[in-house]
Every structure is written in structure tokens, then in C-alpha cells.
PDB file of C-alpha atoms in Angstrom:
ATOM      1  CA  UNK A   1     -17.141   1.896  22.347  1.00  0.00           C
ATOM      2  CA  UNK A   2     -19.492   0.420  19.528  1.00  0.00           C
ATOM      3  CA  UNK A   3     -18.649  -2.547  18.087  1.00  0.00           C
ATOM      4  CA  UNK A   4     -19.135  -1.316  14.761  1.00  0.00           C
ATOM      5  CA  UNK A   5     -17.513   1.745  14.793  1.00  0.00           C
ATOM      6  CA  UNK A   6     -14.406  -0.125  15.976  1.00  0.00           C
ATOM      7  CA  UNK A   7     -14.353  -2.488  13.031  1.00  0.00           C
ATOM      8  CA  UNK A   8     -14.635   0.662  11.226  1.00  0.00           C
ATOM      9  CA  UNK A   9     -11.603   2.486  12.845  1.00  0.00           C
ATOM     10  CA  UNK A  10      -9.327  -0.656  12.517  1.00  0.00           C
ATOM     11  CA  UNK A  11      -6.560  -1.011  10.394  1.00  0.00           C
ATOM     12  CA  UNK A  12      -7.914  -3.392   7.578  1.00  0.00           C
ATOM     13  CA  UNK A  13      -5.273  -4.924   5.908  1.00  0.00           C
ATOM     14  CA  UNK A  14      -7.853  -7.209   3.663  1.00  0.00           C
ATOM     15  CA  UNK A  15      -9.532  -3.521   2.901  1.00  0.00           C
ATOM     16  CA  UNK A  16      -6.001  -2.228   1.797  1.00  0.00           C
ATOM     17  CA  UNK A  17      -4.284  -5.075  -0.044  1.00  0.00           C
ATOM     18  CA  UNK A  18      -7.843  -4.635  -2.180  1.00  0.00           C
ATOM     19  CA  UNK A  19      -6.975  -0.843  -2.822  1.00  0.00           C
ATOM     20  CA  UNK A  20      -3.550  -1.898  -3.879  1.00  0.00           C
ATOM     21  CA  UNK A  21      -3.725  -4.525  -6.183  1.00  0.00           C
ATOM     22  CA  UNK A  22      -6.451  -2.301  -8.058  1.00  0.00           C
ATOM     23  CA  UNK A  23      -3.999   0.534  -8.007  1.00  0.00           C
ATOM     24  CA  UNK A  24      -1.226  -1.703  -9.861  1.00  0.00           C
ATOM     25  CA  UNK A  25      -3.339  -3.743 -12.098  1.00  0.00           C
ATOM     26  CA  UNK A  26      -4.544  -0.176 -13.946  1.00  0.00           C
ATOM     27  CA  UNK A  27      -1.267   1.440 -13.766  1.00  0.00           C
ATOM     28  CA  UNK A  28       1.383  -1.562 -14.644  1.00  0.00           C
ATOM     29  CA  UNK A  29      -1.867  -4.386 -16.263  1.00  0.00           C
ATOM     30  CA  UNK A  30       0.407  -6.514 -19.101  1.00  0.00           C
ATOM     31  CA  UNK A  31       3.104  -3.486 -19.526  1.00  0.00           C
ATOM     32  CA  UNK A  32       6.755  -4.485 -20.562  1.00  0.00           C
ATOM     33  CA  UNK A  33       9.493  -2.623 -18.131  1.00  0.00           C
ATOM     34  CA  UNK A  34      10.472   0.792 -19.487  1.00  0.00           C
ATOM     35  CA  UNK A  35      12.516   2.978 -17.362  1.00  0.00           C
ATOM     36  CA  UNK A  36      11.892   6.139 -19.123  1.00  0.00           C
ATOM     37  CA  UNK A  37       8.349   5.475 -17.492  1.00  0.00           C
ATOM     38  CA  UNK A  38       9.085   3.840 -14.197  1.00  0.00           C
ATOM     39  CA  UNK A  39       8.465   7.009 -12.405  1.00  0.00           C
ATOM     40  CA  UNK A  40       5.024   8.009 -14.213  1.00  0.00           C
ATOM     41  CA  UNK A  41       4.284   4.507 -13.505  1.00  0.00           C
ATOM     42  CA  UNK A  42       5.505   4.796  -9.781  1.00  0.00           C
ATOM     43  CA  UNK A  43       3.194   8.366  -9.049  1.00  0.00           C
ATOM     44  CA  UNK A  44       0.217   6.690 -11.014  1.00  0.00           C
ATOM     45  CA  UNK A  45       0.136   3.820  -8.210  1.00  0.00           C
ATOM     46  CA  UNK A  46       1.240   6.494  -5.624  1.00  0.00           C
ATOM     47  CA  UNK A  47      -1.916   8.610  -6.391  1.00  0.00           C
ATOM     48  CA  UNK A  48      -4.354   5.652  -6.971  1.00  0.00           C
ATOM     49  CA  UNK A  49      -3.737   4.136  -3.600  1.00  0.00           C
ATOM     50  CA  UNK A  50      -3.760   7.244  -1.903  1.00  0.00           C
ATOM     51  CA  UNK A  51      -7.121   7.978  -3.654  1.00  0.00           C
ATOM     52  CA  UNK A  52      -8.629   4.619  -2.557  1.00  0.00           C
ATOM     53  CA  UNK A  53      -7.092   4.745   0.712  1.00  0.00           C
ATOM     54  CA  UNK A  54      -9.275   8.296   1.264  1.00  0.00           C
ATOM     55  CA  UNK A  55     -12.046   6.726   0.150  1.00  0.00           C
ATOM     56  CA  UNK A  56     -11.867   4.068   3.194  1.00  0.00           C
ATOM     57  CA  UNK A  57     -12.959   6.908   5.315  1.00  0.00           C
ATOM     58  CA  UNK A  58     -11.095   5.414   8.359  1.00  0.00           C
ATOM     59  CA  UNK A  59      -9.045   7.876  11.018  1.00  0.00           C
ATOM     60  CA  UNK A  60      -5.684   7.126   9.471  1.00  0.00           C
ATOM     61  CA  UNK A  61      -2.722   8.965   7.830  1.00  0.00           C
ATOM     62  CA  UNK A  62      -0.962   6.429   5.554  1.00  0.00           C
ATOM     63  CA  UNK A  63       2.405   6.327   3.870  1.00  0.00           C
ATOM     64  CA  UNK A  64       2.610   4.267   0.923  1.00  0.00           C
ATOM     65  CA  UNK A  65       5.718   3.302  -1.101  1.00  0.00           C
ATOM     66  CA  UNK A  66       6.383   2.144  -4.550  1.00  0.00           C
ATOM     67  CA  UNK A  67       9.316  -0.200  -5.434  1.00  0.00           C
ATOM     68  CA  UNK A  68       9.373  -0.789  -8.796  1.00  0.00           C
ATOM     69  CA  UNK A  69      12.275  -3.238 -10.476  1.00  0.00           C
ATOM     70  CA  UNK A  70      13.103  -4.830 -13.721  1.00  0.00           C
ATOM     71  CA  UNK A  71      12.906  -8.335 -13.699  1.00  0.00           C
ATOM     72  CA  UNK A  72      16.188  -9.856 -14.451  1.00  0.00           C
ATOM     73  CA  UNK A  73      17.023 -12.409 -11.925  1.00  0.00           C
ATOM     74  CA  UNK A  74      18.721  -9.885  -9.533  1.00  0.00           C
ATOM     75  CA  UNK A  75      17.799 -10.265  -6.039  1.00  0.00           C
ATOM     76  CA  UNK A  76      15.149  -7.732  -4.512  1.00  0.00           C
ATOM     77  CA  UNK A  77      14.813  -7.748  -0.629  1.00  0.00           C
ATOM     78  CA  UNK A  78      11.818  -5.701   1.374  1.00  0.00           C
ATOM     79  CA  UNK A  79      11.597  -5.374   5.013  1.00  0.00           C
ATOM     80  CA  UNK A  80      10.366  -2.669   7.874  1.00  0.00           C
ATOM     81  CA  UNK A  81      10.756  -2.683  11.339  1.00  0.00           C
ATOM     82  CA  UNK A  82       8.359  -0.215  13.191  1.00  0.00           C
ATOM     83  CA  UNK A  83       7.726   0.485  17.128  1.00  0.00           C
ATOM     84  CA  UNK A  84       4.080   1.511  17.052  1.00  0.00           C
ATOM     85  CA  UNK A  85       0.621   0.475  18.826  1.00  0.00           C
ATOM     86  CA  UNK A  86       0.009  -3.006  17.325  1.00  0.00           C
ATOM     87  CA  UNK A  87      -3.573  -2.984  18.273  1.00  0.00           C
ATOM     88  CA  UNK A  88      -4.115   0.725  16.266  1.00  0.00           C
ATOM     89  CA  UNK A  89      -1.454   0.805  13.420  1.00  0.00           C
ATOM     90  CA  UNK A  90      -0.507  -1.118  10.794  1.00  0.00           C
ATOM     91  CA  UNK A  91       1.463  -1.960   7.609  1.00  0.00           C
ATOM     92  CA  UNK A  92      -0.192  -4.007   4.267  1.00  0.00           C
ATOM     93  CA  UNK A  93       2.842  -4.638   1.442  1.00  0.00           C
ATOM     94  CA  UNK A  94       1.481  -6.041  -1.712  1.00  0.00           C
ATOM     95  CA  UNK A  95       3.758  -7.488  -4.204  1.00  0.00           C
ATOM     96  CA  UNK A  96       3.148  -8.365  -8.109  1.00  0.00           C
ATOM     97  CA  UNK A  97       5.076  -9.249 -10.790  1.00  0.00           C
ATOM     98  CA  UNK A  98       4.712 -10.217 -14.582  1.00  0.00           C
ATOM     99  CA  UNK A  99       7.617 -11.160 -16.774  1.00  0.00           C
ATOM    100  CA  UNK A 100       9.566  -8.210 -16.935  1.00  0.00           C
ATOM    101  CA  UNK A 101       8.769  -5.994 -13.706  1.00  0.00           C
ATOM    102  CA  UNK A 102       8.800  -6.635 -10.058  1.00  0.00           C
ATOM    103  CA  UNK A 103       6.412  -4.033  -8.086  1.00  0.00           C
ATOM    104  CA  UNK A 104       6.576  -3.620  -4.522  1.00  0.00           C
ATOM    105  CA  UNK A 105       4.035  -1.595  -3.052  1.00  0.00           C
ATOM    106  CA  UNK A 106       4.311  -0.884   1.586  1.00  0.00           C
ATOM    107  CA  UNK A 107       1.231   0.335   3.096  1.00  0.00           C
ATOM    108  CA  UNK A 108       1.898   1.988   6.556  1.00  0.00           C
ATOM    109  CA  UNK A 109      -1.290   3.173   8.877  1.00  0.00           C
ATOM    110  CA  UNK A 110      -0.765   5.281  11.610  1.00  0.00           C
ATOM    111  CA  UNK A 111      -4.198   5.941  13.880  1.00  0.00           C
ATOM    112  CA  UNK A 112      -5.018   9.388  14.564  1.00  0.00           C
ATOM    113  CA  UNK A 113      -7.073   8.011  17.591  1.00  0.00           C
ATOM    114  CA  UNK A 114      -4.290   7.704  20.051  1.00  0.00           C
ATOM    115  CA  UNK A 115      -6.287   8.117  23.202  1.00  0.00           C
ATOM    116  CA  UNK A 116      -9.384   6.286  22.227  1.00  0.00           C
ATOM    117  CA  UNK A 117      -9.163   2.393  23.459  1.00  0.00           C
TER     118      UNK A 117
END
């Protein structure tokens, strides 16, 4: 297979994180935590990175998730297991916080290529 079309059919975490960290920096930027808007807040990211994710162009279907928390000095634990093809699939979680809100956002990439090498 070309080389090049390879780098562009692999999971790019780097490529991701980017779309991510854009997502939450328009969406959450200097805001204070609010529940009443915690959810707009959570679908704004949801849709951005979805958005950017498209716009990679790259044979994946992705499943992103938003975990969004008020800072207060309560503990806040993340972890996945998955059993997939390590050398096709992926997962990018991005994490950001300011003063008063913790954001978690999980990145998983699941090639639609599963019987290309």
C-alpha cells in the first residue's frame, strides 16, 4: 500500500488532541462553572469535535465523550479498557481545566478498513 495513503488512514492522535482542544477552548474559553449550562456546554464540544473530526477525512467512525465537572477538590477518575486492532484503532482523551471546571473529553477511533493491512 502507499506510504502516504497509510499515514493518511492512521489513527492520528496529534491530529485529534488538535481538534479537541479547539473544540473546548471556544465552547468552555475563561467560563465560570454553571450547571444550568453544563449540558449546552457538553453538546457544543460534542458537535465541534465531531465537526473537526469529519473534516480529517480519514476512514474512521469515532465516539467522543464529554465529562464535564465542577472544580471543588473532589476526586475525578477516567479510564477505558478496549480489545481492538492496536495497529488500526485508537483512543485520544484530552483534559483541561481552569479554576472552576474540570473537562474531560475521550476520543475513540474505530477503522472502517478492517481487511486492508
Amino acid at each position: 500500500m502507499d506510504e502516504a495513503l497509510m499515514h493518511d488512514e492512521a489513527f492520528s492522535e496529534e491530529d485529534i488532541e488538535t481538534v479537541v482542544k479547539s473544540a473546548i477552548g471556544v465552547v468552555l474559553g475563561n467560563v465560570q462553572y454553571n450547571p444550568e449550562k453544563v449540558n449546552d456546554w457538553s453538546n457544543n464540544i460534542l458537535a465541534s469535535v465531531l465537526k473537526g473530526l469529519q473534516s480529517l477525512n480519514r476512514p474512521y467512525k469515532y465516539c467522543a465523550i464529554v465529562t464535564l465537572m465542577q472544580k471543588n477538590g473532589a476526586g475525578l477518575v477516567s479510564s477505558a479498557a478496549t480489545f481492538w486492532d492496536p495497529n488500526k484503532d485508537g483512543l485520544c482523551k484530552v483534559t483541561w481545566e481552569n479554576a472552576t471546571t474540570h473537562c474531560i473529553v475521550t476520543v475513540y477511533g474505530l477503522s472502517v478498513n478492517v481487511n486492508s493491512s
